[in-house]
mmCIF file with all atom_site columns, C-alpha atoms in Angstrom:
data_model
loop_
_atom_site.group_PDB
_atom_site.id
_atom_site.type_symbol
_atom_site.label_atom_id
_atom_site.label_alt_id
_atom_site.label_comp_id
_atom_site.label_asym_id
_atom_site.label_entity_id
_atom_site.label_seq_id
_atom_site.pdbx_PDB_ins_code
_atom_site.Cartn_x
_atom_site.Cartn_y
_atom_site.Cartn_z
_atom_site.occupancy
_atom_site.B_iso_or_equiv
_atom_site.pdbx_formal_charge
_atom_site.auth_seq_id
_atom_site.auth_comp_id
_atom_site.auth_asym_id
_atom_site.auth_atom_id
_atom_site.pdbx_PDB_model_num
ATOM 1   C CA . MET K 1 1   ? 141.574 70.071 138.011 1.00 0.00 ? 1   MET K CA 1
ATOM 2   C CA . LEU K 1 2   ? 145.340 69.892 137.738 1.00 0.00 ? 2   LEU K CA 1
ATOM 3   C CA . THR K 1 3   ? 145.722 71.071 141.339 1.00 0.00 ? 3   THR K CA 1
ATOM 4   C CA . ALA K 1 4   ? 143.193 68.510 142.560 1.00 0.00 ? 4   ALA K CA 1
ATOM 5   C CA . ALA K 1 5   ? 145.058 65.744 140.733 1.00 0.00 ? 5   ALA K CA 1
ATOM 6   C CA . MET K 1 6   ? 148.429 66.806 142.194 1.00 0.00 ? 6   MET K CA 1
ATOM 7   C CA . LEU K 1 7   ? 147.306 66.870 145.829 1.00 0.00 ? 7   LEU K CA 1
ATOM 8   C CA . ARG K 1 8   ? 148.032 63.845 148.002 1.00 0.00 ? 8   ARG K CA 1
ATOM 9   C CA . SER K 1 9   ? 144.480 64.257 149.301 1.00 0.00 ? 9   SER K CA 1
ATOM 10  C CA . ALA K 1 10  ? 141.950 66.503 147.550 1.00 0.00 ? 10  ALA K CA 1
ATOM 11  C CA . ASP K 1 11  ? 139.314 66.166 150.280 1.00 0.00 ? 11  ASP K CA 1
ATOM 12  C CA . GLY K 1 12  ? 139.888 69.632 151.701 1.00 0.00 ? 12  GLY K CA 1
ATOM 13  C CA . LEU K 1 13  ? 139.963 71.302 148.274 1.00 0.00 ? 13  LEU K CA 1
ATOM 14  C CA . VAL K 1 14  ? 136.710 69.794 146.980 1.00 0.00 ? 14  VAL K CA 1
ATOM 15  C CA . GLN K 1 15  ? 134.957 70.519 150.282 1.00 0.00 ? 15  GLN K CA 1
ATOM 16  C CA . LEU K 1 16  ? 135.999 74.186 150.066 1.00 0.00 ? 16  LEU K CA 1
ATOM 17  C CA . MET K 1 17  ? 134.858 74.273 146.438 1.00 0.00 ? 17  MET K CA 1
ATOM 18  C CA . LYS K 1 18  ? 131.462 72.881 147.468 1.00 0.00 ? 18  LYS K CA 1
ATOM 19  C CA . GLN K 1 19  ? 131.088 75.483 150.229 1.00 0.00 ? 19  GLN K CA 1
ATOM 20  C CA . HIS K 1 20  ? 131.901 78.313 147.849 1.00 0.00 ? 20  HIS K CA 1
ATOM 21  C CA . ILE K 1 21  ? 129.497 76.995 145.201 1.00 0.00 ? 21  ILE K CA 1
ATOM 22  C CA . ASP K 1 22  ? 126.624 76.778 147.694 1.00 0.00 ? 22  ASP K CA 1
ATOM 23  C CA . ALA K 1 23  ? 127.406 80.317 148.860 1.00 0.00 ? 23  ALA K CA 1
ATOM 24  C CA . LEU K 1 24  ? 126.879 81.665 145.320 1.00 0.00 ? 24  LEU K CA 1
ATOM 25  C CA . VAL K 1 25  ? 123.096 81.294 145.650 1.00 0.00 ? 25  VAL K CA 1
ATOM 26  C CA . ALA K 1 26  ? 122.674 81.232 149.440 1.00 0.00 ? 26  ALA K CA 1
ATOM 27  C CA . GLN K 1 27  ? 121.615 84.871 149.853 1.00 0.00 ? 27  GLN K CA 1
ATOM 28  C CA . ASP K 1 28  ? 118.953 85.022 147.126 1.00 0.00 ? 28  ASP K CA 1
ATOM 29  C CA . PRO K 1 29  ? 115.526 83.910 148.487 1.00 0.00 ? 29  PRO K CA 1
ATOM 30  C CA . TYR K 1 30  ? 114.070 83.404 145.005 1.00 0.00 ? 30  TYR K CA 1
ATOM 31  C CA . LEU K 1 31  ? 116.923 81.165 143.887 1.00 0.00 ? 31  LEU K CA 1
ATOM 32  C CA . GLN K 1 32  ? 116.630 79.250 147.153 1.00 0.00 ? 32  GLN K CA 1
ATOM 33  C CA . GLU K 1 33  ? 112.906 78.762 146.492 1.00 0.00 ? 33  GLU K CA 1
ATOM 34  C CA . PHE K 1 34  ? 113.788 77.517 143.013 1.00 0.00 ? 34  PHE K CA 1
ATOM 35  C CA . LEU K 1 35  ? 116.333 75.006 144.358 1.00 0.00 ? 35  LEU K CA 1
ATOM 36  C CA . SER K 1 36  ? 113.786 73.826 146.957 1.00 0.00 ? 36  SER K CA 1
ATOM 37  C CA . TRP K 1 37  ? 111.281 73.156 144.178 1.00 0.00 ? 37  TRP K CA 1
ATOM 38  C CA . ALA K 1 38  ? 113.859 71.208 142.151 1.00 0.00 ? 38  ALA K CA 1
ATOM 39  C CA . SER K 1 39  ? 114.727 69.199 145.265 1.00 0.00 ? 39  SER K CA 1
ATOM 40  C CA . GLN K 1 40  ? 111.068 68.366 145.933 1.00 0.00 ? 40  GLN K CA 1
ATOM 41  C CA . LYS K 1 41  ? 110.630 67.249 142.330 1.00 0.00 ? 41  LYS K CA 1
ATOM 42  C CA . SER K 1 42  ? 113.666 64.968 142.601 1.00 0.00 ? 42  SER K CA 1
ATOM 43  C CA . LEU K 1 43  ? 112.135 63.145 145.574 1.00 0.00 ? 43  LEU K CA 1
ATOM 44  C CA . ILE K 1 44  ? 109.086 61.932 143.628 1.00 0.00 ? 44  ILE K CA 1
ATOM 45  C CA . ALA K 1 45  ? 111.113 60.404 140.793 1.00 0.00 ? 45  ALA K CA 1
ATOM 46  C CA . PRO K 1 46  ? 110.871 56.585 141.048 1.00 0.00 ? 46  PRO K CA 1
ATOM 47  C CA . SER K 1 47  ? 114.136 55.260 142.493 1.00 0.00 ? 47  SER K CA 1
ATOM 48  C CA . PRO K 1 48  ? 116.571 57.424 140.523 1.00 0.00 ? 48  PRO K CA 1
ATOM 49  C CA . PRO K 1 49  ? 120.214 56.262 140.575 1.00 0.00 ? 49  PRO K CA 1
ATOM 50  C CA . LYS K 1 50  ? 121.233 59.713 141.824 1.00 0.00 ? 50  LYS K CA 1
ATOM 51  C CA . VAL K 1 51  ? 118.694 62.295 142.954 1.00 0.00 ? 51  VAL K CA 1
ATOM 52  C CA . ALA K 1 52  ? 121.217 65.022 142.115 1.00 0.00 ? 52  ALA K CA 1
ATOM 53  C CA . SER K 1 53  ? 120.792 64.039 138.463 1.00 0.00 ? 53  SER K CA 1
ATOM 54  C CA . THR K 1 54  ? 117.055 64.675 138.752 1.00 0.00 ? 54  THR K CA 1
ATOM 55  C CA . ARG K 1 55  ? 117.639 68.029 140.452 1.00 0.00 ? 55  ARG K CA 1
ATOM 56  C CA . ALA K 1 56  ? 119.944 68.976 137.587 1.00 0.00 ? 56  ALA K CA 1
ATOM 57  C CA . PHE K 1 57  ? 117.252 68.028 135.065 1.00 0.00 ? 57  PHE K CA 1
ATOM 58  C CA . TYR K 1 58  ? 114.626 70.289 136.645 1.00 0.00 ? 58  TYR K CA 1
ATOM 59  C CA . LEU K 1 59  ? 117.104 73.112 137.059 1.00 0.00 ? 59  LEU K CA 1
ATOM 60  C CA . ALA K 1 60  ? 117.855 72.944 133.323 1.00 0.00 ? 60  ALA K CA 1
ATOM 61  C CA . LEU K 1 61  ? 114.194 72.561 132.339 1.00 0.00 ? 61  LEU K CA 1
ATOM 62  C CA . ALA K 1 62  ? 113.033 75.560 134.346 1.00 0.00 ? 62  ALA K CA 1
ATOM 63  C CA . ARG K 1 63  ? 115.830 77.744 132.965 1.00 0.00 ? 63  ARG K CA 1
ATOM 64  C CA . ASN K 1 64  ? 115.212 76.687 129.352 1.00 0.00 ? 64  ASN K CA 1
ATOM 65  C CA . PRO K 1 65  ? 111.493 75.912 128.919 1.00 0.00 ? 65  PRO K CA 1
ATOM 66  C CA . HIS K 1 66  ? 111.470 76.678 125.194 1.00 0.00 ? 66  HIS K CA 1
ATOM 67  C CA . ILE K 1 67  ? 113.763 73.721 124.487 1.00 0.00 ? 67  ILE K CA 1
ATOM 68  C CA . ALA K 1 68  ? 111.848 71.124 126.498 1.00 0.00 ? 68  ALA K CA 1
ATOM 69  C CA . SER K 1 69  ? 111.732 68.836 123.471 1.00 0.00 ? 69  SER K CA 1
ATOM 70  C CA . HIS K 1 70  ? 115.527 68.541 123.643 1.00 0.00 ? 70  HIS K CA 1
ATOM 71  C CA . PHE K 1 71  ? 115.164 66.623 126.906 1.00 0.00 ? 71  PHE K CA 1
ATOM 72  C CA . THR K 1 72  ? 113.036 63.853 125.393 1.00 0.00 ? 72  THR K CA 1
ATOM 73  C CA . LEU K 1 73  ? 115.851 61.373 124.779 1.00 0.00 ? 73  LEU K CA 1
ATOM 74  C CA . ALA K 1 74  ? 117.238 61.800 128.299 1.00 0.00 ? 74  ALA K CA 1
ATOM 75  C CA . CYS K 1 75  ? 113.741 61.477 129.729 1.00 0.00 ? 75  CYS K CA 1
ATOM 76  C CA . THR K 1 76  ? 113.168 58.073 128.182 1.00 0.00 ? 76  THR K CA 1
ATOM 77  C CA . LEU K 1 77  ? 114.995 56.706 131.224 1.00 0.00 ? 77  LEU K CA 1
ATOM 78  C CA . ASP K 1 78  ? 112.298 58.199 133.440 1.00 0.00 ? 78  ASP K CA 1
ATOM 79  C CA . GLN K 1 79  ? 108.755 58.583 132.148 1.00 0.00 ? 79  GLN K CA 1
ATOM 80  C CA . GLY K 1 80  ? 107.905 60.948 134.975 1.00 0.00 ? 80  GLY K CA 1
ATOM 81  C CA . MET K 1 81  ? 110.528 63.419 133.793 1.00 0.00 ? 81  MET K CA 1
ATOM 82  C CA . LEU K 1 82  ? 109.342 63.064 130.201 1.00 0.00 ? 82  LEU K CA 1
ATOM 83  C CA . LEU K 1 83  ? 105.803 63.834 131.343 1.00 0.00 ? 83  LEU K CA 1
ATOM 84  C CA . ASP K 1 84  ? 106.987 66.880 133.263 1.00 0.00 ? 84  ASP K CA 1
ATOM 85  C CA . ALA K 1 85  ? 108.895 68.115 130.214 1.00 0.00 ? 85  ALA K CA 1
ATOM 86  C CA . VAL K 1 86  ? 105.873 67.923 127.918 1.00 0.00 ? 86  VAL K CA 1
ATOM 87  C CA . LEU K 1 87  ? 103.476 69.324 130.547 1.00 0.00 ? 87  LEU K CA 1
ATOM 88  C CA . ASP K 1 88  ? 105.863 72.203 131.148 1.00 0.00 ? 88  ASP K CA 1
ATOM 89  C CA . ASN K 1 89  ? 105.953 72.822 127.414 1.00 0.00 ? 89  ASN K CA 1
ATOM 90  C CA . LEU K 1 90  ? 102.140 72.689 127.197 1.00 0.00 ? 90  LEU K CA 1
ATOM 91  C CA . LEU K 1 91  ? 101.826 75.251 129.985 1.00 0.00 ? 91  LEU K CA 1
ATOM 92  C CA . LEU K 1 92  ? 104.307 77.467 128.234 1.00 0.00 ? 92  LEU K CA 1
ATOM 93  C CA . GLU K 1 93  ? 102.463 77.249 124.930 1.00 0.00 ? 93  GLU K CA 1
ATOM 94  C CA . CYS K 1 94  ? 98.908  77.590 126.272 1.00 0.00 ? 94  CYS K CA 1
ATOM 95  C CA . ALA K 1 95  ? 99.262  79.583 129.464 1.00 0.00 ? 95  ALA K CA 1
ATOM 96  C CA . ILE K 1 96  ? 102.202 81.883 128.788 1.00 0.00 ? 96  ILE K CA 1
ATOM 97  C CA . ASP K 1 97  ? 102.067 82.493 125.030 1.00 0.00 ? 97  ASP K CA 1
ATOM 98  C CA . ARG K 1 98  ? 98.289  82.909 124.890 1.00 0.00 ? 98  ARG K CA 1
ATOM 99  C CA . SER K 1 99  ? 96.809  83.346 121.460 1.00 0.00 ? 99  SER K CA 1
ATOM 100 C CA . GLN K 1 100 ? 93.288  83.451 120.031 1.00 0.00 ? 100 GLN K CA 1
ATOM 101 C CA . ASP K 1 101 ? 94.436  82.049 116.704 1.00 0.00 ? 101 ASP K CA 1
ATOM 102 C CA . PHE K 1 102 ? 92.600  78.862 115.690 1.00 0.00 ? 102 PHE K CA 1
ATOM 103 C CA . ALA K 1 103 ? 95.705  76.982 114.559 1.00 0.00 ? 103 ALA K CA 1
ATOM 104 C CA . TYR K 1 104 ? 97.383  77.818 117.832 1.00 0.00 ? 104 TYR K CA 1
ATOM 105 C CA . ALA K 1 105 ? 94.413  76.692 119.941 1.00 0.00 ? 105 ALA K CA 1
ATOM 106 C CA . HIS K 1 106 ? 94.117  73.521 117.854 1.00 0.00 ? 106 HIS K CA 1
ATOM 107 C CA . ALA K 1 107 ? 97.802  72.780 118.493 1.00 0.00 ? 107 ALA K CA 1
ATOM 108 C CA . CYS K 1 108 ? 97.221  73.015 122.263 1.00 0.00 ? 108 CYS K CA 1
ATOM 109 C CA . GLY K 1 109 ? 94.396  70.493 121.964 1.00 0.00 ? 109 GLY K CA 1
ATOM 110 C CA . ASP K 1 110 ? 96.571  68.129 119.933 1.00 0.00 ? 110 ASP K CA 1
ATOM 111 C CA . ALA K 1 111 ? 99.391  68.457 122.458 1.00 0.00 ? 111 ALA K CA 1
ATOM 112 C CA . LEU K 1 112 ? 97.013  67.504 125.274 1.00 0.00 ? 112 LEU K CA 1
ATOM 113 C CA . SER K 1 113 ? 95.886  64.442 123.307 1.00 0.00 ? 113 SER K CA 1
ATOM 114 C CA . ASN K 1 114 ? 99.476  63.323 122.872 1.00 0.00 ? 114 ASN K CA 1
ATOM 115 C CA . ILE K 1 115 ? 100.197 63.846 126.566 1.00 0.00 ? 115 ILE K CA 1
ATOM 116 C CA . LEU K 1 116 ? 97.256  61.655 127.578 1.00 0.00 ? 116 LEU K CA 1
ATOM 117 C CA . SER K 1 117 ? 98.913  58.730 125.809 1.00 0.00 ? 117 SER K CA 1
ATOM 118 C CA . ILE K 1 118 ? 101.840 58.715 128.262 1.00 0.00 ? 118 ILE K CA 1
ATOM 119 C CA . VAL K 1 119 ? 100.014 59.540 131.532 1.00 0.00 ? 119 VAL K CA 1
ATOM 120 C CA . LEU K 1 120 ? 100.005 56.545 133.873 1.00 0.00 ? 120 LEU K CA 1
ATOM 121 C CA . ASP K 1 121 ? 98.474  58.185 136.959 1.00 0.00 ? 121 ASP K CA 1
ATOM 122 C CA . ALA K 1 122 ? 94.732  57.436 136.861 1.00 0.00 ? 122 ALA K CA 1
ATOM 123 C CA . GLY K 1 123 ? 93.737  60.643 138.644 1.00 0.00 ? 123 GLY K CA 1
ATOM 124 C CA . LEU K 1 124 ? 95.811  62.881 136.415 1.00 0.00 ? 124 LEU K CA 1
ATOM 125 C CA . HIS K 1 125 ? 94.636  61.034 133.304 1.00 0.00 ? 125 HIS K CA 1
ATOM 126 C CA . LYS K 1 126 ? 90.981  61.485 134.273 1.00 0.00 ? 126 LYS K CA 1
ATOM 127 C CA . SER K 1 127 ? 91.436  65.197 135.030 1.00 0.00 ? 127 SER K CA 1
ATOM 128 C CA . LEU K 1 128 ? 93.248  65.872 131.760 1.00 0.00 ? 128 LEU K CA 1
ATOM 129 C CA . GLN K 1 129 ? 90.701  63.835 129.821 1.00 0.00 ? 129 GLN K CA 1
ATOM 130 C CA . GLN K 1 130 ? 87.886  65.924 131.312 1.00 0.00 ? 130 GLN K CA 1
ATOM 131 C CA . LEU K 1 131 ? 89.682  69.057 130.148 1.00 0.00 ? 131 LEU K CA 1
ATOM 132 C CA . GLN K 1 132 ? 90.104  67.574 126.692 1.00 0.00 ? 132 GLN K CA 1
ATOM 133 C CA . GLU K 1 133 ? 86.387  66.722 126.531 1.00 0.00 ? 133 GLU K CA 1
ATOM 134 C CA . GLN K 1 134 ? 85.516  70.381 127.169 1.00 0.00 ? 134 GLN K CA 1
ATOM 135 C CA . LEU K 1 135 ? 87.138  71.326 123.857 1.00 0.00 ? 135 LEU K CA 1
ATOM 136 C CA . PRO K 1 136 ? 84.807  71.279 120.826 1.00 0.00 ? 136 PRO K CA 1
ATOM 137 C CA . ASN K 1 137 ? 85.944  69.099 117.942 1.00 0.00 ? 137 ASN K CA 1
ATOM 138 C CA . PRO K 1 138 ? 87.928  71.450 115.668 1.00 0.00 ? 138 PRO K CA 1
ATOM 139 C CA . ASN K 1 139 ? 87.618  69.032 112.735 1.00 0.00 ? 139 ASN K CA 1
ATOM 140 C CA . GLN K 1 140 ? 83.835  69.355 112.698 1.00 0.00 ? 140 GLN K CA 1
ATOM 141 C CA . ASN K 1 141 ? 83.395  73.091 113.111 1.00 0.00 ? 141 ASN K CA 1
ATOM 142 C CA . GLN K 1 142 ? 86.408  75.389 113.159 1.00 0.00 ? 142 GLN K CA 1
ATOM 143 C CA . GLU K 1 143 ? 84.308  78.499 113.706 1.00 0.00 ? 143 GLU K CA 1
ATOM 144 C CA . ARG K 1 144 ? 82.594  77.002 116.751 1.00 0.00 ? 144 ARG K CA 1
ATOM 145 C CA . PHE K 1 145 ? 85.955  75.955 118.156 1.00 0.00 ? 145 PHE K CA 1
ATOM 146 C CA . GLN K 1 146 ? 87.335  79.476 117.621 1.00 0.00 ? 146 GLN K CA 1
ATOM 147 C CA . VAL K 1 147 ? 84.340  81.074 119.364 1.00 0.00 ? 147 VAL K CA 1
ATOM 148 C CA . TRP K 1 148 ? 84.599  78.644 122.273 1.00 0.00 ? 148 TRP K CA 1
ATOM 149 C CA . TRP K 1 149 ? 88.328  79.239 122.667 1.00 0.00 ? 149 TRP K CA 1
ATOM 150 C CA . GLN K 1 150 ? 87.925  83.014 122.715 1.00 0.00 ? 150 GLN K CA 1
ATOM 151 C CA . ALA K 1 151 ? 85.185  82.802 125.348 1.00 0.00 ? 151 ALA K CA 1
ATOM 152 C CA . HIS K 1 152 ? 86.495  80.037 127.596 1.00 0.00 ? 152 HIS K CA 1
ATOM 153 C CA . SER K 1 153 ? 90.249  79.692 127.068 1.00 0.00 ? 153 SER K CA 1
ATOM 154 C CA . SER K 1 154 ? 91.209  81.700 130.165 1.00 0.00 ? 154 SER K CA 1
ATOM 155 C CA . ALA K 1 155 ? 89.128  79.552 132.527 1.00 0.00 ? 155 ALA K CA 1
ATOM 156 C CA . TRP K 1 156 ? 90.182  76.354 130.741 1.00 0.00 ? 156 TRP K CA 1
ATOM 157 C CA . ILE K 1 157 ? 93.860  77.236 131.019 1.00 0.00 ? 157 ILE K CA 1
ATOM 158 C CA . GLU K 1 158 ? 93.463  78.005 134.732 1.00 0.00 ? 158 GLU K CA 1
ATOM 159 C CA . GLN K 1 159 ? 91.954  74.543 135.239 1.00 0.00 ? 159 GLN K CA 1
ATOM 160 C CA . LEU K 1 160 ? 94.864  73.062 133.309 1.00 0.00 ? 160 LEU K CA 1
ATOM 161 C CA . LYS K 1 161 ? 97.382  74.916 135.471 1.00 0.00 ? 161 LYS K CA 1
ATOM 162 C CA . MET K 1 162 ? 95.670  73.797 138.698 1.00 0.00 ? 162 MET K CA 1
ATOM 163 C CA . THR K 1 163 ? 95.552  70.169 137.541 1.00 0.00 ? 163 THR K CA 1
ATOM 164 C CA . ILE K 1 164 ? 99.236  70.102 136.631 1.00 0.00 ? 164 ILE K CA 1
ATOM 165 C CA . ALA K 1 165 ? 100.154 71.868 139.885 1.00 0.00 ? 165 ALA K CA 1
ATOM 166 C CA . ASN K 1 166 ? 98.156  69.392 141.993 1.00 0.00 ? 166 ASN K CA 1
ATOM 167 C CA . TYR K 1 167 ? 99.454  66.248 140.348 1.00 0.00 ? 167 TYR K CA 1
ATOM 168 C CA . ARG K 1 168 ? 102.963 67.173 139.170 1.00 0.00 ? 168 ARG K CA 1
ATOM 169 C CA . ASN K 1 169 ? 103.967 70.207 141.271 1.00 0.00 ? 169 ASN K CA 1
ATOM 170 C CA . ILE K 1 170 ? 104.563 72.344 138.192 1.00 0.00 ? 170 ILE K CA 1
ATOM 171 C CA . ASN K 1 171 ? 102.859 75.533 139.235 1.00 0.00 ? 171 ASN K CA 1
ATOM 172 C CA . GLN K 1 172 ? 104.896 78.412 137.916 1.00 0.00 ? 172 GLN K CA 1
ATOM 173 C CA . HIS K 1 173 ? 107.355 79.448 135.283 1.00 0.00 ? 173 HIS K CA 1
ATOM 174 C CA . TRP K 1 174 ? 110.400 80.852 136.956 1.00 0.00 ? 174 TRP K CA 1
ATOM 175 C CA . GLN K 1 175 ? 111.199 84.420 135.998 1.00 0.00 ? 175 GLN K CA 1
ATOM 176 C CA . PHE K 1 176 ? 114.865 85.148 136.661 1.00 0.00 ? 176 PHE K CA 1
ATOM 177 C CA . SER K 1 177 ? 116.390 88.586 136.423 1.00 0.00 ? 177 SER K CA 1
ATOM 178 C CA . GLN K 1 178 ? 119.458 89.032 134.267 1.00 0.00 ? 178 GLN K CA 1
ATOM 179 C CA . GLN K 1 179 ? 121.622 89.048 137.385 1.00 0.00 ? 179 GLN K CA 1
ATOM 180 C CA . GLN K 1 180 ? 119.994 85.862 138.646 1.00 0.00 ? 180 GLN K CA 1
ATOM 181 C CA . GLN K 1 181 ? 120.553 84.227 135.273 1.00 0.00 ? 181 GLN K CA 1
ATOM 182 C CA . GLN K 1 182 ? 124.239 85.102 135.527 1.00 0.00 ? 182 GLN K CA 1
ATOM 183 C CA . VAL K 1 183 ? 124.438 83.745 139.075 1.00 0.00 ? 183 VAL K CA 1
ATOM 184 C CA . LEU K 1 184 ? 122.721 80.523 138.021 1.00 0.00 ? 184 LEU K CA 1
ATOM 185 C CA . GLN K 1 185 ? 125.144 80.133 135.131 1.00 0.00 ? 185 GLN K CA 1
ATOM 186 C CA . ARG K 1 186 ? 128.112 80.580 137.472 1.00 0.00 ? 186 ARG K CA 1
ATOM 187 C CA . TYR K 1 187 ? 126.489 78.122 139.896 1.00 0.00 ? 187 TYR K CA 1
ATOM 188 C CA . TYR K 1 188 ? 125.915 75.608 137.112 1.00 0.00 ? 188 TYR K CA 1
ATOM 189 C CA . ASP K 1 189 ? 129.445 75.946 135.723 1.00 0.00 ? 189 ASP K CA 1
ATOM 190 C CA . ALA K 1 190 ? 131.000 75.685 139.180 1.00 0.00 ? 190 ALA K CA 1
ATOM 191 C CA . ASN K 1 191 ? 129.062 72.508 139.951 1.00 0.00 ? 191 ASN K CA 1
ATOM 192 C CA . GLN K 1 192 ? 130.199 71.080 136.624 1.00 0.00 ? 192 GLN K CA 1
ATOM 193 C CA . LEU K 1 193 ? 133.821 71.903 137.482 1.00 0.00 ? 193 LEU K CA 1
ATOM 194 C CA . LEU K 1 194 ? 133.442 70.248 140.878 1.00 0.00 ? 194 LEU K CA 1
ATOM 195 C CA . LEU K 1 195 ? 132.066 67.099 139.256 1.00 0.00 ? 195 LEU K CA 1
ATOM 196 C CA . ASP K 1 196 ? 134.870 67.138 136.696 1.00 0.00 ? 196 ASP K CA 1
ATOM 197 C CA . CYS K 1 197 ? 137.357 67.205 139.560 1.00 0.00 ? 197 CYS K CA 1
ATOM 198 C CA . LEU K 1 198 ? 135.626 64.321 141.330 1.00 0.00 ? 198 LEU K CA 1
ATOM 199 C CA . ASN K 1 199 ? 135.609 62.312 138.102 1.00 0.00 ? 199 ASN K CA 1
ATOM 200 C CA . SER K 1 200 ? 139.290 62.989 137.411 1.00 0.00 ? 200 SER K CA 1
ATOM 201 C CA . ASN K 1 201 ? 142.260 61.177 138.920 1.00 0.00 ? 201 ASN K CA 1
ATOM 202 C CA . CYS K 1 202 ? 142.181 63.192 142.135 1.00 0.00 ? 202 CYS K CA 1
ATOM 203 C CA . ASP K 1 203 ? 142.401 61.390 145.476 1.00 0.00 ? 203 ASP K CA 1
ATOM 204 C CA . VAL K 1 204 ? 139.088 61.893 147.298 1.00 0.00 ? 204 VAL K CA 1
ATOM 205 C CA . THR K 1 205 ? 137.818 59.546 149.996 1.00 0.00 ? 205 THR K CA 1
ATOM 206 C CA . ALA K 1 206 ? 134.596 57.662 149.287 1.00 0.00 ? 206 ALA K CA 1
ATOM 207 C CA . ALA K 1 207 ? 132.752 59.321 152.189 1.00 0.00 ? 207 ALA K CA 1
ATOM 208 C CA . ILE K 1 208 ? 133.567 62.857 150.987 1.00 0.00 ? 208 ILE K CA 1
ATOM 209 C CA . ARG K 1 209 ? 132.657 61.969 147.403 1.00 0.00 ? 209 ARG K CA 1
ATOM 210 C CA . GLN K 1 210 ? 129.299 60.499 148.439 1.00 0.00 ? 210 GLN K CA 1
ATOM 211 C CA . GLU K 1 211 ? 128.459 63.493 150.638 1.00 0.00 ? 211 GLU K CA 1
ATOM 212 C CA . ILE K 1 212 ? 129.232 65.991 147.883 1.00 0.00 ? 212 ILE K CA 1
ATOM 213 C CA . GLU K 1 213 ? 127.248 64.085 145.269 1.00 0.00 ? 213 GLU K CA 1
ATOM 214 C CA . ALA K 1 214 ? 124.277 63.730 147.643 1.00 0.00 ? 214 ALA K CA 1
ATOM 215 C CA . THR K 1 215 ? 124.185 67.469 148.378 1.00 0.00 ? 215 THR K CA 1
ATOM 216 C CA . LEU K 1 216 ? 124.680 68.861 144.878 1.00 0.00 ? 216 LEU K CA 1
ATOM 217 C CA . LEU K 1 217 ? 122.156 71.577 143.945 1.00 0.00 ? 217 LEU K CA 1
ATOM 218 C CA . LEU K 1 218 ? 120.446 71.582 147.336 1.00 0.00 ? 218 LEU K CA 1
ATOM 219 C CA . PRO K 1 219 ? 118.961 74.736 148.911 1.00 0.00 ? 219 PRO K CA 1
ATOM 220 C CA . GLN K 1 220 ? 120.621 76.166 151.991 1.00 0.00 ? 220 GLN K CA 1
ATOM 221 C CA . LYS K 1 221 ? 117.939 74.969 154.414 1.00 0.00 ? 221 LYS K CA 1
ATOM 222 C CA . GLU K 1 222 ? 118.348 71.348 153.367 1.00 0.00 ? 222 GLU K CA 1
ATOM 223 C CA . LEU K 1 223 ? 122.124 71.645 153.603 1.00 0.00 ? 223 LEU K CA 1
ATOM 224 C CA . GLU K 1 224 ? 121.804 72.991 157.137 1.00 0.00 ? 224 GLU K CA 1
ATOM 225 C CA . ASP K 1 225 ? 119.287 70.298 158.088 1.00 0.00 ? 225 ASP K CA 1
ATOM 226 C CA . ARG K 1 226 ? 121.730 67.609 156.952 1.00 0.00 ? 226 ARG K CA 1
ATOM 227 C CA . GLU K 1 227 ? 124.399 69.003 159.290 1.00 0.00 ? 227 GLU K CA 1
ATOM 228 C CA . TRP K 1 228 ? 122.125 68.301 162.258 1.00 0.00 ? 228 TRP K CA 1
ATOM 229 C CA . GLN K 1 229 ? 121.327 64.732 161.217 1.00 0.00 ? 229 GLN K CA 1
#
C-alpha cells in the first residue's frame, strides 16, 4: 500500500496485482466452477450497486455455511441474498446433517415456515408450501410425525433440494480440500489487499479502477471473454 501511494501512477502495479491474484485460482477446475457459480448468482441480484459485492457474498457464504445467520444484517439490503442465506442454512441442516430425532425434524419444519414468510416469488412459494403441507402437524401427534419423518425424510429432502436448485441455483455444498481452502484464503486476502490499495491515496485512473472492480472474483473464462469484447 505504501508503494502504491508513492508511485506517480499506480496503474501498472494494480494491474499486475490483479493478474497475479487471478492466477492463484486459474489452474484449479473446481475453484473455477465455484467462481462461475458465484458469478451466475450475482447476475440475478436485482440491480446491485456492484456485482462484485454480490460475488463476494456468495463466496463467503459457500465457504462458511454454518455461520449463515451472521449474514442477515448485510442481507437486509437485498432480500434475495437473505433468502439464499436462509435456504442454504436449511439445506445444510436438513440435507447435510440428517437426523431422525424428532426435535431436529421439527426444527426443519419450523425453519421452512419462517422462510415462507419472506419468499416473494410465487412459484417458489407454492413449491415450498406444498413441501410444508406434506409434513404432519408435530403439535398434534409427535409419534406420527416421527414415523413419517423416518419413512419419508429422504424423498422429502430431495424434493426440497430440487426446488431450491431450480428456483435459486443453490444445488450443492462446496467441498474444498485443505489445500483449496488455503488457496481461497490467499485469494480472498489478496483481493482485499488490492481493494485496500485502490481505496488508499494511490493514483489510479478511473478506467483502470472501474475495470478492476468489475472483474473482481471472476472465473478465468469470463475474464478471457471480456478481453475479446
